[in-house]
mmCIF file of C-alpha atoms in Angstrom:
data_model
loop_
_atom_site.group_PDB
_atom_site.id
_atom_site.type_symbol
_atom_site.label_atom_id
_atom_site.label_comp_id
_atom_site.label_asym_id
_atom_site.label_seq_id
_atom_site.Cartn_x
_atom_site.Cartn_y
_atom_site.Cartn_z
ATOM 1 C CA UNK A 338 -23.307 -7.275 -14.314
ATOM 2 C CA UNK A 339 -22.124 -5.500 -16.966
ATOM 3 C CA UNK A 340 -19.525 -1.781 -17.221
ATOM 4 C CA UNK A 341 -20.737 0.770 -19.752
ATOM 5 C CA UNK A 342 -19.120 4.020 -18.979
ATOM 6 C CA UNK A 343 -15.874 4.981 -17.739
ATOM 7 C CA UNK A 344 -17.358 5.780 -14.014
ATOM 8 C CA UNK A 345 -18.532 2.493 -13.996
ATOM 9 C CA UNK A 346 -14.973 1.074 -14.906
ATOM 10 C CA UNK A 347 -13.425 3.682 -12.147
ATOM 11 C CA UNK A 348 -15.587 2.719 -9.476
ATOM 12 C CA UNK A 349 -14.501 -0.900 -10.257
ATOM 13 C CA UNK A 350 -10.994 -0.454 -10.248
ATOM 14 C CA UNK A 351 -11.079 1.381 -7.004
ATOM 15 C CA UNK A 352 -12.891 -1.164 -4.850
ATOM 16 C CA UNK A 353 -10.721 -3.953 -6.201
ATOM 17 C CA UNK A 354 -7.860 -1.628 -5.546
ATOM 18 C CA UNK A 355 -8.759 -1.435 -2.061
ATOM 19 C CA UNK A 356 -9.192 -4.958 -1.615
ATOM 20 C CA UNK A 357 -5.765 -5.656 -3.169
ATOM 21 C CA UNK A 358 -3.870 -4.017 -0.045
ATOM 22 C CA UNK A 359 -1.037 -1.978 -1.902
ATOM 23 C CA UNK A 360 -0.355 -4.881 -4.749
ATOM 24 C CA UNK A 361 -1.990 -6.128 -6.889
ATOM 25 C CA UNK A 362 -0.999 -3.834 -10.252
ATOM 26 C CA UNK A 363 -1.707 0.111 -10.923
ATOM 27 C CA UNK A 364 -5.418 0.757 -11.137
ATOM 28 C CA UNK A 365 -4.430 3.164 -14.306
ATOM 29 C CA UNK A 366 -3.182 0.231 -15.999
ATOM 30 C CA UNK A 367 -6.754 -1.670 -15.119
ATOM 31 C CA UNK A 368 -8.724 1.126 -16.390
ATOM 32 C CA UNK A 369 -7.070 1.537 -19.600
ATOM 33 C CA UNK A 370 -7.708 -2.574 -20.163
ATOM 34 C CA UNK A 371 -11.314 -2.068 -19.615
ATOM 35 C CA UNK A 372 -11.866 1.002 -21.722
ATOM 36 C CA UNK A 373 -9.894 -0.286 -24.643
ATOM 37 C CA UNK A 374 -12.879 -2.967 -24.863
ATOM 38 C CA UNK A 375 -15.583 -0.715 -24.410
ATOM 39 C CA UNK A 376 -14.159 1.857 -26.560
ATOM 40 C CA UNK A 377 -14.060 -0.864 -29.173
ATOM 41 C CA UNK A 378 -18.111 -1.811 -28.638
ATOM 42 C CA UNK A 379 -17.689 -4.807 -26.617
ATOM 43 C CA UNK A 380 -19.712 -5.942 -23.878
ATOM 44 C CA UNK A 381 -17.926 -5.788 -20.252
ATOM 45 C CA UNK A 382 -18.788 -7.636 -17.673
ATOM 46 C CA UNK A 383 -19.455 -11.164 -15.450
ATOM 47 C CA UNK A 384 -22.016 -13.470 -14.912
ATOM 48 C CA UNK A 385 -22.342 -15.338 -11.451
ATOM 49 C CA UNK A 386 -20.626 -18.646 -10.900
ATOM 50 C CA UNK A 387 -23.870 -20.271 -10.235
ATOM 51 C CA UNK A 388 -24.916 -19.785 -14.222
ATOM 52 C CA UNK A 389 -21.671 -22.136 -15.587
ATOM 53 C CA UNK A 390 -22.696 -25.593 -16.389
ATOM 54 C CA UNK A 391 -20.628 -28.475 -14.411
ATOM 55 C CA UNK A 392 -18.588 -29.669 -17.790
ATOM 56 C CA UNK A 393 -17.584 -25.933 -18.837
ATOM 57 C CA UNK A 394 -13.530 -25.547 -19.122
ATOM 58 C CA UNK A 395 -12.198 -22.745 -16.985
ATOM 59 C CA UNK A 396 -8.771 -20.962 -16.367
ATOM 60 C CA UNK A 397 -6.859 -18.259 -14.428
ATOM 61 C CA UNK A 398 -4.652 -15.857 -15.973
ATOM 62 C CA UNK A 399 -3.093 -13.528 -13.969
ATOM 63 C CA UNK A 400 -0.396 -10.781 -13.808
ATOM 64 C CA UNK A 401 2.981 -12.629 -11.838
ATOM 65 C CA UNK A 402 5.817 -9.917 -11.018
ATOM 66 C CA UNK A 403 7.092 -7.112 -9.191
ATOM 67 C CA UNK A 404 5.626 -3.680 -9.990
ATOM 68 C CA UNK A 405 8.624 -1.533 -8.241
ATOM 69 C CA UNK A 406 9.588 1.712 -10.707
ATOM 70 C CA UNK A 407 12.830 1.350 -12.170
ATOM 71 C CA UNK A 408 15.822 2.962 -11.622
ATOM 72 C CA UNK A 409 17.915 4.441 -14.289
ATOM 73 C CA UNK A 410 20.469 1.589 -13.712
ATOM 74 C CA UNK A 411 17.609 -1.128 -14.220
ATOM 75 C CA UNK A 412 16.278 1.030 -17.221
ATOM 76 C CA UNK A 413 19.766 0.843 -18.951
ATOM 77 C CA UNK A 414 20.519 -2.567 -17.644
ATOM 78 C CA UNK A 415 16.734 -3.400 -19.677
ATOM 79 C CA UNK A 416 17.932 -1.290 -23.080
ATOM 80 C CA UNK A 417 20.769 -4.328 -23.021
ATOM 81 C CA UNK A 418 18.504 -6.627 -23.854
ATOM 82 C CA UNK A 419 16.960 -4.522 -26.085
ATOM 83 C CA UNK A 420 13.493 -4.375 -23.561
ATOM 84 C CA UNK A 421 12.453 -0.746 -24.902
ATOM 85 C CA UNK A 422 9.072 -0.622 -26.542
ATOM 86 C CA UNK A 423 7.188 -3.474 -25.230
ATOM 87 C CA UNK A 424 4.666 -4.932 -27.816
ATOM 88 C CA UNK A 425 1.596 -6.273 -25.264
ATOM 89 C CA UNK A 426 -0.170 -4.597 -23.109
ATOM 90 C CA UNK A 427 -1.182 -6.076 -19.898
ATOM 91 C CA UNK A 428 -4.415 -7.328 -21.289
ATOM 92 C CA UNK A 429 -2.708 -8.621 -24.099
ATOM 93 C CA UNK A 430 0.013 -11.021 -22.228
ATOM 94 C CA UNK A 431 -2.824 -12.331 -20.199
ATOM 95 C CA UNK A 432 -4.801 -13.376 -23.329
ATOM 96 C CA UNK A 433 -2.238 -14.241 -24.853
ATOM 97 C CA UNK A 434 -1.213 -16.667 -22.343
ATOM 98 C CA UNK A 435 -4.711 -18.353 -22.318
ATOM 99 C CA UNK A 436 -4.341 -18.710 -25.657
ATOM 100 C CA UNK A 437 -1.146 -20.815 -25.296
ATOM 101 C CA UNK A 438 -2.356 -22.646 -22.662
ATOM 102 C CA UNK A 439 -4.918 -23.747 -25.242
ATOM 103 C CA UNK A 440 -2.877 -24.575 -27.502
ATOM 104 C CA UNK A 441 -0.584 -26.600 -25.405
ATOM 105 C CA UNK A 442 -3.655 -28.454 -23.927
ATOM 106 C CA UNK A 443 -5.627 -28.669 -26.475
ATOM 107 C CA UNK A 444 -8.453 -27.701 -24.143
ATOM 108 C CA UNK A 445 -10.636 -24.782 -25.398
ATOM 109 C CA UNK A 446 -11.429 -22.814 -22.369
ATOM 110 C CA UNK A 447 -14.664 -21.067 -21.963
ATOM 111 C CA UNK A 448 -14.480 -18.850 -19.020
ATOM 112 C CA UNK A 449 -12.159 -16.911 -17.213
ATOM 113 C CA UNK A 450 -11.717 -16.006 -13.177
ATOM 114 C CA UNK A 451 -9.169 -13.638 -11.728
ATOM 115 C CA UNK A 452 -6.942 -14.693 -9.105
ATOM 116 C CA UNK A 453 -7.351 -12.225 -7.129
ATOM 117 C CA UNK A 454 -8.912 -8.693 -6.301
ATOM 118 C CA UNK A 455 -6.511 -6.100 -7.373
ATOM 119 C CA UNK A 456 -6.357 -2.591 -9.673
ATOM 120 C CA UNK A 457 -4.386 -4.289 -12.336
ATOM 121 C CA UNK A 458 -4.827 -7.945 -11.639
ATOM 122 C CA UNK A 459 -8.896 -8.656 -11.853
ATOM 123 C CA UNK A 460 -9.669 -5.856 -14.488
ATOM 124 C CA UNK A 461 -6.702 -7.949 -16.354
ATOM 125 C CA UNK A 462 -8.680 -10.732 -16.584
ATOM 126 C CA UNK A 463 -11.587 -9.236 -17.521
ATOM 127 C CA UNK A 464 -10.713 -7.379 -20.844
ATOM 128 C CA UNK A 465 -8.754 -10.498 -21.544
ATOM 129 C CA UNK A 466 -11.991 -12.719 -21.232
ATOM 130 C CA UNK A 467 -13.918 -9.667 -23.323
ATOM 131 C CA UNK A 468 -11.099 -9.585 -25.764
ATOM 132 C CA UNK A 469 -11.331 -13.473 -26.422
ATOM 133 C CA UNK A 470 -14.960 -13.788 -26.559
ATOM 134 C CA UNK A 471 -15.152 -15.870 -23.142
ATOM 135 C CA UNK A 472 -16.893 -15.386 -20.064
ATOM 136 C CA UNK A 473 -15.451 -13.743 -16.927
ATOM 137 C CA UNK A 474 -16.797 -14.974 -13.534
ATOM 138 C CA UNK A 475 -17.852 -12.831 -10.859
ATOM 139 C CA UNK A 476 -15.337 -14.110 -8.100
ATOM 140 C CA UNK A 477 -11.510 -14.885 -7.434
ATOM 141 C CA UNK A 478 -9.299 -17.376 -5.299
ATOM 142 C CA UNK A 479 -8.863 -14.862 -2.165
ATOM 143 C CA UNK A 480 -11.041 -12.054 -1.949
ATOM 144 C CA UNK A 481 -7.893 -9.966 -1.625
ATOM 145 C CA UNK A 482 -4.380 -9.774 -3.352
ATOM 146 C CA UNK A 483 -1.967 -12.207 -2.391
ATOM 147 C CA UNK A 484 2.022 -12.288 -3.534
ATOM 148 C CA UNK A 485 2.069 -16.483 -4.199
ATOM 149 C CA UNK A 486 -0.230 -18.223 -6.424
ATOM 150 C CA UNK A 487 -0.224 -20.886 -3.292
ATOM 151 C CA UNK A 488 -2.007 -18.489 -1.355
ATOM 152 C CA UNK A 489 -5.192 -19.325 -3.186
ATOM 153 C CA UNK A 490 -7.651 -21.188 -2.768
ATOM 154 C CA UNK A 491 -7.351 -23.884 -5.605
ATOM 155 C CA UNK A 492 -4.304 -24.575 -3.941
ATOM 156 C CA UNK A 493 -6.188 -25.106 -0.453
ATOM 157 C CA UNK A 494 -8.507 -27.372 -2.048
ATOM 158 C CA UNK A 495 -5.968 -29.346 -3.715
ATOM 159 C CA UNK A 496 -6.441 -28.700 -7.273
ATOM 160 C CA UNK A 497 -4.228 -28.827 -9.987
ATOM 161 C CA UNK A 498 -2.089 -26.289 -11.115
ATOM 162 C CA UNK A 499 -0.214 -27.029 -14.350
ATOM 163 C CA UNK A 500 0.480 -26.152 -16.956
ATOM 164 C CA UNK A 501 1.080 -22.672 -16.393
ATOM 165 C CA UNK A 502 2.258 -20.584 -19.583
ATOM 166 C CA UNK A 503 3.815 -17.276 -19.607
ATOM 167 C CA UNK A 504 3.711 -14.228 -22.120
ATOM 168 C CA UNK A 505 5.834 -11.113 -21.037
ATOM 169 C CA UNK A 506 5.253 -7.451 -22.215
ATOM 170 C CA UNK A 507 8.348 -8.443 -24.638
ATOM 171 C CA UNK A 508 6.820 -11.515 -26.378
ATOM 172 C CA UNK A 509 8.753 -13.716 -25.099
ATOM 173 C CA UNK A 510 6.581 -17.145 -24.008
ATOM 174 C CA UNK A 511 7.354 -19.655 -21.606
ATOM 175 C CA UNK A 512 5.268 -22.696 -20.428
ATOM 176 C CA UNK A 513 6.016 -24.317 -17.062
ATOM 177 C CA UNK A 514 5.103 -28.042 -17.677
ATOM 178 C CA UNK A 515 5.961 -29.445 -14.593
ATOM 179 C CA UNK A 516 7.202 -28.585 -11.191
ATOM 180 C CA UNK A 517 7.929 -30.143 -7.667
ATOM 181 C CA UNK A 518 5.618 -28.047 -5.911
ATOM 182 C CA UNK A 519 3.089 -25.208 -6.619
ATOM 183 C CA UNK A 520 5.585 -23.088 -4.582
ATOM 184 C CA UNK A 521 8.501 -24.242 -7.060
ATOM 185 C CA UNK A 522 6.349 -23.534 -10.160
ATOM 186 C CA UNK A 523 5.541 -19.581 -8.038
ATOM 187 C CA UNK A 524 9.555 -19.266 -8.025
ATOM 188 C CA UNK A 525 9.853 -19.908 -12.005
ATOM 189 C CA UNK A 526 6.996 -18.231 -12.793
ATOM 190 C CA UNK A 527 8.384 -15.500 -10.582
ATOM 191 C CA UNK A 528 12.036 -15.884 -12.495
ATOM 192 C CA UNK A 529 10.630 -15.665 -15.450
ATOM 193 C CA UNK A 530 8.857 -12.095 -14.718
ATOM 194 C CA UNK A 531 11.830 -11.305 -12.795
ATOM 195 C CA UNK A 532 13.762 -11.931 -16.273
ATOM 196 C CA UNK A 533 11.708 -9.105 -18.025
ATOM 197 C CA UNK A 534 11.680 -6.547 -15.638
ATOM 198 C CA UNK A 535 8.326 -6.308 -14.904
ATOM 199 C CA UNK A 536 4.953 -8.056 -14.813
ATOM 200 C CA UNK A 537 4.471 -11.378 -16.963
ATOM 201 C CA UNK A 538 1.218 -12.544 -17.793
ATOM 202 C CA UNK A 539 0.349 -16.489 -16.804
ATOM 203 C CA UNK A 540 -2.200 -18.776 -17.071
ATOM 204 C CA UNK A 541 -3.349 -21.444 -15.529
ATOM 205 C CA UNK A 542 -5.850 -23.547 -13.110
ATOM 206 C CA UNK A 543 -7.313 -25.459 -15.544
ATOM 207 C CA UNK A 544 -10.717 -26.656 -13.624
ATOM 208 C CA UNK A 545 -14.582 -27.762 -15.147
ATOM 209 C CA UNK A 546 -17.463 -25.456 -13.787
ATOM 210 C CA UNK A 547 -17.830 -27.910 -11.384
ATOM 211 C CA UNK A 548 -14.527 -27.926 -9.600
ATOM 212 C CA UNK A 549 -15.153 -23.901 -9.984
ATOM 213 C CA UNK A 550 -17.930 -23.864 -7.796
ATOM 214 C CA UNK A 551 -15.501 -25.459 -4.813
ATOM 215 C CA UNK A 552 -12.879 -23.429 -4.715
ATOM 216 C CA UNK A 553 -14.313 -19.543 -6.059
ATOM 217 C CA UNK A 554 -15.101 -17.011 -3.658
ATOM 218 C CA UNK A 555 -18.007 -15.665 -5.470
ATOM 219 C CA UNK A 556 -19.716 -12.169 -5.862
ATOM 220 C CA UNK A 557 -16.664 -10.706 -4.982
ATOM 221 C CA UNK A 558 -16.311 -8.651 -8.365
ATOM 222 C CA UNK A 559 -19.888 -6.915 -7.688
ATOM 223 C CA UNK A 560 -18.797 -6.323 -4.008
ATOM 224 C CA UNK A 561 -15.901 -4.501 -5.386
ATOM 225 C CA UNK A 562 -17.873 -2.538 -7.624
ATOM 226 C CA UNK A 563 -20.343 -1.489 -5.170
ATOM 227 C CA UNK A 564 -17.411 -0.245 -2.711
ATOM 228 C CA UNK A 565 -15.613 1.808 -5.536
ATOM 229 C CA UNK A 566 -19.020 3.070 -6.104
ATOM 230 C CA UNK A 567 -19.473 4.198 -2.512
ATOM 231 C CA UNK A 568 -16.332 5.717 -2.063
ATOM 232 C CA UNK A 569 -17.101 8.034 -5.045
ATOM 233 C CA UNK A 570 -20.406 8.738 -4.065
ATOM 234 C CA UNK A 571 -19.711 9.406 -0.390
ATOM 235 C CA UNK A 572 -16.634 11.834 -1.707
ATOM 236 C CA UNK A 573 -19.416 13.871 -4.132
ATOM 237 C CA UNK A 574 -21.715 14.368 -0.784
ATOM 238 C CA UNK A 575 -19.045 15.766 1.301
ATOM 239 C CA UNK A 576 -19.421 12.919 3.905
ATOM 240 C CA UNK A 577 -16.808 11.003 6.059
ATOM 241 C CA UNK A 578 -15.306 8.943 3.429
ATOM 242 C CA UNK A 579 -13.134 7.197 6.161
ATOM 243 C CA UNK A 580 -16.199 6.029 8.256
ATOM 244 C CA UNK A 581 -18.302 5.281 5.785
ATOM 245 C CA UNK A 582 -15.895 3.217 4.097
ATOM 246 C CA UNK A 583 -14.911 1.507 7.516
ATOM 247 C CA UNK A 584 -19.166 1.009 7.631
ATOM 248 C CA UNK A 585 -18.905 -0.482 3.862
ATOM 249 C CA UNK A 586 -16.590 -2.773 4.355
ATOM 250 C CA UNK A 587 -17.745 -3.813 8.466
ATOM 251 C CA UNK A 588 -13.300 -2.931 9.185
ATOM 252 C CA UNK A 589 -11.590 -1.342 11.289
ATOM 253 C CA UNK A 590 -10.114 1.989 11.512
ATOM 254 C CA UNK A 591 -6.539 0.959 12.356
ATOM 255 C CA UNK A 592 -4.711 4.687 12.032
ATOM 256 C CA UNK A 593 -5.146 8.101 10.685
ATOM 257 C CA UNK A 594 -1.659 9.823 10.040
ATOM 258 C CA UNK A 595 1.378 11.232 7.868
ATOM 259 C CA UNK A 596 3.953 9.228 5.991
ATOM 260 C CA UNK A 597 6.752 9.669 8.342
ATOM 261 C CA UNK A 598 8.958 7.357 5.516
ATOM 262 C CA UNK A 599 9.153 4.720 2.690
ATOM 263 C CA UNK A 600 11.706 2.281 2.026
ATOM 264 C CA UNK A 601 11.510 -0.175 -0.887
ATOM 265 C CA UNK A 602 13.349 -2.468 -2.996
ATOM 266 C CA UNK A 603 12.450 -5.127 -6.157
ATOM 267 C CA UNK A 604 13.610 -8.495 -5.140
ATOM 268 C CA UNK A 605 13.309 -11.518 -7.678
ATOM 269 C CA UNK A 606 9.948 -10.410 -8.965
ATOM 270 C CA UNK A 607 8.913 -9.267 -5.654
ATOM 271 C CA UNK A 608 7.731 -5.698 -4.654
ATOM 272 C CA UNK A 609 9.607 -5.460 -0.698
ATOM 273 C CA UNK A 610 9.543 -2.454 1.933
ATOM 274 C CA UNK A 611 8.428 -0.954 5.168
ATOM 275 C CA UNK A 612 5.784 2.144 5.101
ATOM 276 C CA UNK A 613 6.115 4.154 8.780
ATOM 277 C CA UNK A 614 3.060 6.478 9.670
ATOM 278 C CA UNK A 615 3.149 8.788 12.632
ATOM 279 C CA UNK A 616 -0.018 8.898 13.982
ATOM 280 C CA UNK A 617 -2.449 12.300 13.855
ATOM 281 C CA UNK A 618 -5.704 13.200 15.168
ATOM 282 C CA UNK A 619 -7.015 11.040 17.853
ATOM 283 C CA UNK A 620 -3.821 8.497 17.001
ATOM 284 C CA UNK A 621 -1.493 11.346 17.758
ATOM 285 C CA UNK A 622 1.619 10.225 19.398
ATOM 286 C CA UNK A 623 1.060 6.296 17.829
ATOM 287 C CA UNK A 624 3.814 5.529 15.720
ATOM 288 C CA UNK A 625 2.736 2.510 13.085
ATOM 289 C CA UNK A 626 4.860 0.254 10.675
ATOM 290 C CA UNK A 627 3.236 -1.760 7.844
ATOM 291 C CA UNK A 628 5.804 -4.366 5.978
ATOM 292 C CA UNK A 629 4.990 -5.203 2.467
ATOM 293 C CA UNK A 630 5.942 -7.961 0.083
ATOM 294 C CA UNK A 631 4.004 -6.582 -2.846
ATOM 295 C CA UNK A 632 0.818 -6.597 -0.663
ATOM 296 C CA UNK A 633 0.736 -4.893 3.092
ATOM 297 C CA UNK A 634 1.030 -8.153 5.268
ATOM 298 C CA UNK A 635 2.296 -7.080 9.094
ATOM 299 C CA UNK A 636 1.806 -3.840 10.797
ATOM 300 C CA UNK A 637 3.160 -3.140 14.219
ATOM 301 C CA UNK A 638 1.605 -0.132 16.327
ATOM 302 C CA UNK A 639 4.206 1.563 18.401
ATOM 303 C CA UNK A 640 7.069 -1.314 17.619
ATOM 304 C CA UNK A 641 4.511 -4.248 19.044
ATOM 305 C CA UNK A 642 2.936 -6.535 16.514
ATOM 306 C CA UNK A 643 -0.540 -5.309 15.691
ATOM 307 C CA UNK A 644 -2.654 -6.688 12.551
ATOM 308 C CA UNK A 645 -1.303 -9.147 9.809
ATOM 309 C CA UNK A 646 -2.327 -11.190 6.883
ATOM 310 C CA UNK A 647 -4.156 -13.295 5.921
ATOM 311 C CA UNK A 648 -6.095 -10.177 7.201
ATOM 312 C CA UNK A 649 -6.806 -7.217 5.245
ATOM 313 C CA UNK A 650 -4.540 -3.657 5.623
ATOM 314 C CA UNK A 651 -5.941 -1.114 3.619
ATOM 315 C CA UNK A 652 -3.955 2.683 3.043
ATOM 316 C CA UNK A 653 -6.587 4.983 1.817
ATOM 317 C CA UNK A 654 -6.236 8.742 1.047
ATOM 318 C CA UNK A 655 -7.095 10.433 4.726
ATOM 319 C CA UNK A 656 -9.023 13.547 2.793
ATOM 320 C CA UNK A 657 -10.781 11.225 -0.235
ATOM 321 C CA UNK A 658 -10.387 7.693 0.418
ATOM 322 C CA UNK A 659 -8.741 6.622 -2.424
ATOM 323 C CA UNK A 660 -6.378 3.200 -2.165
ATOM 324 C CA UNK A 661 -3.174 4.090 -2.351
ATOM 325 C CA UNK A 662 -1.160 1.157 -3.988
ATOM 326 C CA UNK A 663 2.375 0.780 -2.394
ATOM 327 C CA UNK A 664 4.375 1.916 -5.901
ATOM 328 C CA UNK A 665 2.295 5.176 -5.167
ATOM 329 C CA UNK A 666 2.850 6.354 -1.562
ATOM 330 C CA UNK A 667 5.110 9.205 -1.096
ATOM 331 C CA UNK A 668 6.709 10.375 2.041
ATOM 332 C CA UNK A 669 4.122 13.705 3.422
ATOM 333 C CA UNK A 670 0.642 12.134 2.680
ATOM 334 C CA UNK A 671 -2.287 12.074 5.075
ATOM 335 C CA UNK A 672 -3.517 8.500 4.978
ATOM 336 C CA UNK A 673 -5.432 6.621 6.930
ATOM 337 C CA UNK A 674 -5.321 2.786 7.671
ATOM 338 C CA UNK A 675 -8.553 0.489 7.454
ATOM 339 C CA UNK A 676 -8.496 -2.804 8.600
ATOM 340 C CA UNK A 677 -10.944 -5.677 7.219
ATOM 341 C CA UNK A 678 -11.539 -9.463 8.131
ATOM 342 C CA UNK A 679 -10.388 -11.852 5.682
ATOM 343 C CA UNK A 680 -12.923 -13.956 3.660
ATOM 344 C CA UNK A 681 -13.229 -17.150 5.613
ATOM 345 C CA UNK A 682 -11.948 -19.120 3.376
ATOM 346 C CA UNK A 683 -8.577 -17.899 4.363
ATOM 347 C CA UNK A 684 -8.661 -18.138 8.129
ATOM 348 C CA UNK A 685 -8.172 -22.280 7.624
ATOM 349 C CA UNK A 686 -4.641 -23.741 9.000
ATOM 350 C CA UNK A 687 -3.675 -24.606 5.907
ATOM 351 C CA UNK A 688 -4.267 -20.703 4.261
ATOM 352 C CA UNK A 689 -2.739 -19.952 7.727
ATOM 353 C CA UNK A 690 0.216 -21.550 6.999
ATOM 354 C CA UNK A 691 1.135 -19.617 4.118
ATOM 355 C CA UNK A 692 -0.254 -16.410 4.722
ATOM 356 C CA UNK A 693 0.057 -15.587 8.274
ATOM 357 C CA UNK A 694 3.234 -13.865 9.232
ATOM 358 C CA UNK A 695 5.282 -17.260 10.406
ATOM 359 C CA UNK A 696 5.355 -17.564 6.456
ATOM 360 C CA UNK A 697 6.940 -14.655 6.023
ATOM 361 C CA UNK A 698 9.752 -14.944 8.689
ATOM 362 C CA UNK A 699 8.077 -13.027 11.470
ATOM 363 C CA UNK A 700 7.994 -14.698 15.061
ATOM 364 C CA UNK A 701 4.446 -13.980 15.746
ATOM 365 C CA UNK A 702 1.372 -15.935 15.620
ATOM 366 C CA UNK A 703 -1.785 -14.796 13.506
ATOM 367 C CA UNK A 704 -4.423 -13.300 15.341
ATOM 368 C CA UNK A 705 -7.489 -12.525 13.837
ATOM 369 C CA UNK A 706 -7.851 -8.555 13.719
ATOM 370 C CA UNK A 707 -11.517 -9.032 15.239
ATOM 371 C CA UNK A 708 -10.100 -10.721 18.834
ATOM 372 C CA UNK A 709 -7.152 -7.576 18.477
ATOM 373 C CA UNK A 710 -9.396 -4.098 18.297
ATOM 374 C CA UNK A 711 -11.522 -6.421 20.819
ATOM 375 C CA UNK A 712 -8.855 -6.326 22.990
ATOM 376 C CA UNK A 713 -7.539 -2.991 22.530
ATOM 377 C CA UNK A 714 -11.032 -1.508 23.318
ATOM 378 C CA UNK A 715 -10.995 -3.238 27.158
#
């Protein structure tokens, strides 16, 4: 499939902005990396996983960081080191860093797959792959956005993980050689964002086509498209954006009300907070709580647990449907709150393990948000 016009890139960026649950990057930041290819002549798009030969070299470069504004005191605390004008762009760390993880590997890698689906963090990948002459792959590692690298699939299949280099919007470059644990090498790699105040671009996941075709969740780049796509369309004929996203996507409508209030913090490259909605409309009187770590992973509905990762909670727009990434919500908006299954590949134990909300601290089990609105309908 291939992006030719800036509608086209839009419509992307909003169904993978959707998809990323509140993380994930700023879908400005995604657009801008797509255009600046097209607007140069290039050729944007992915080809299906299915059309990589077995013995083809690919990689994963991703976006690792928090993306919380910045206070005054961080913004002076960042002139100290003399972080003021930063000389790459998002696109550019992230081919940058494939292009050091070439060079330390000697490997010359031929196509390139996002980690995730996310504003910033898939079209990333793309331009990079566009800007380097390689291939991008229609698929990622989660079919959502995810705030550890061992939330994805590679890691539930085993594969290996290192090296993983790092380029920040500063130029400085790290490479992470070797580590204890994936979840070791995610707390450098985290440190080292952490360090410059912002998002550092990675690479890594050196695999052959072959070890590709295990571990991708594929299509899901066209099945972002197509719901960006809808959600504009739907908007331009004045229909229920809500429903006919909720249709789109086969989710749930999990609340329709007002930001009631917003609390967040950046802690060691991590984007933390709590987003309360009072309920309106037929959820009048519901009070609702969504807890974020970068993505939205646990949401209570009137103070008992309701839906949590590794299933999908999704804060739209109420009037136009638009994702609303966490950086972005403001305390007055009308949103509403769509629910969505997770791809299967995420409802193992072991994705369990370290996505459900026991990972992060909570003392409730995961249940799967189909067997919950089941239950709330009886």
């Amino acid at each position: 499939m291939k992006l030719t016009t800036k509608q086209e890139v839009e419509d992307f960026v909003r169904g993978c902005t959707f998809y990323a649950t509140g993380g994930g990057g700023l879908p400005e930041n995604g657009v801008n990396s797509l255009m600046s290819e097209i607007e140069k002549g290039k050729e944007v798009g992915w080809i299906e996983v299915d059309h990589l030969s077995d013995d083809v070299l690919t990689a994963c470069p991703f976006l690792m960081g928090s993306i919380a504004p910045h206070s005054s005191e961080v913004i002076n605390e960042m002139e100290g080191f003399g972080f003021v004008e930063g000389v790459n762009s998002e696109k550019e760390r992230l081919a940058k860093a494939v292009i050091e993880l070439e060079h330390y590997t000697g490997l010359k890698i031929d196509a390139i797959v996002p980690i995730e689906l996310a504003g910033a963090n898939t079209s990333g990948p793309v331009s990079a792959a566009v800007s380097l002459g390689k291939l991008a792959v229609d698929g990622d590692f989660c079919g959502r956005a995810i705030p550890e690298i061992l939330q994805i699939t590679p890691y539930l299949h085993g594969k290996d993980y290192l090296p993983i280099t790092s380029v920040d919007e500063w130029g400085n470059v790290c490479i992470i050689k070797e580590s204890t644990s994936l979840r070791v090498a995610e707390r450098v790699g985290k440190m080292i964002s952490a360090s410059a105040y912002g998002l550092a671009g990675q690479a890594g996941f050196v695999m052959t086509g072959k070890e590709l075709k295990e571990t991708i969740i594929p299509g899901t780049l066209t099945e972002a498209y197509e719901l960006g796509k809808h959600i504009r369309i739907s908007r331009e004929q004045n229909l229920d954006v809500i429903n006919q996203i909720t249709c789109k996507t086969k989710g749930w409508l999990l609340a329709k009300g007002k930001i009631q209030s917003f609390e967040d913090e950046d802690r060691i490259g991590y984007y933390w907070g709590n987003t309360i909605i009072s309920g309106v409309n037929e959820f009048d009187g519901d009070t609702f709580k969504i807890w974020f770590k970068n993505e939205n992973h646990v949401m209570w509905k009137n103070e008992k647990p309701f839906v949590t990762s590794p299933d999908l909670i999704c804060i739209v727009d109420l009037e136009t449907g638009e994702p609303i990434p966490n950086p972005k919500i403001i305390v007055g908006q009308n949103v509403a709150v769509i629910g969505i299954s997770s791809k299967p590949q995420l409802r193992s134990k072991k994705a369990i393990d370290v996505l459900g909300p026991r990972y992060f601290g909570f003392d409730m089990d995961y249940i799967p948000i189909e067997d919950i609105v089941d239950t709330q309908k009886k």
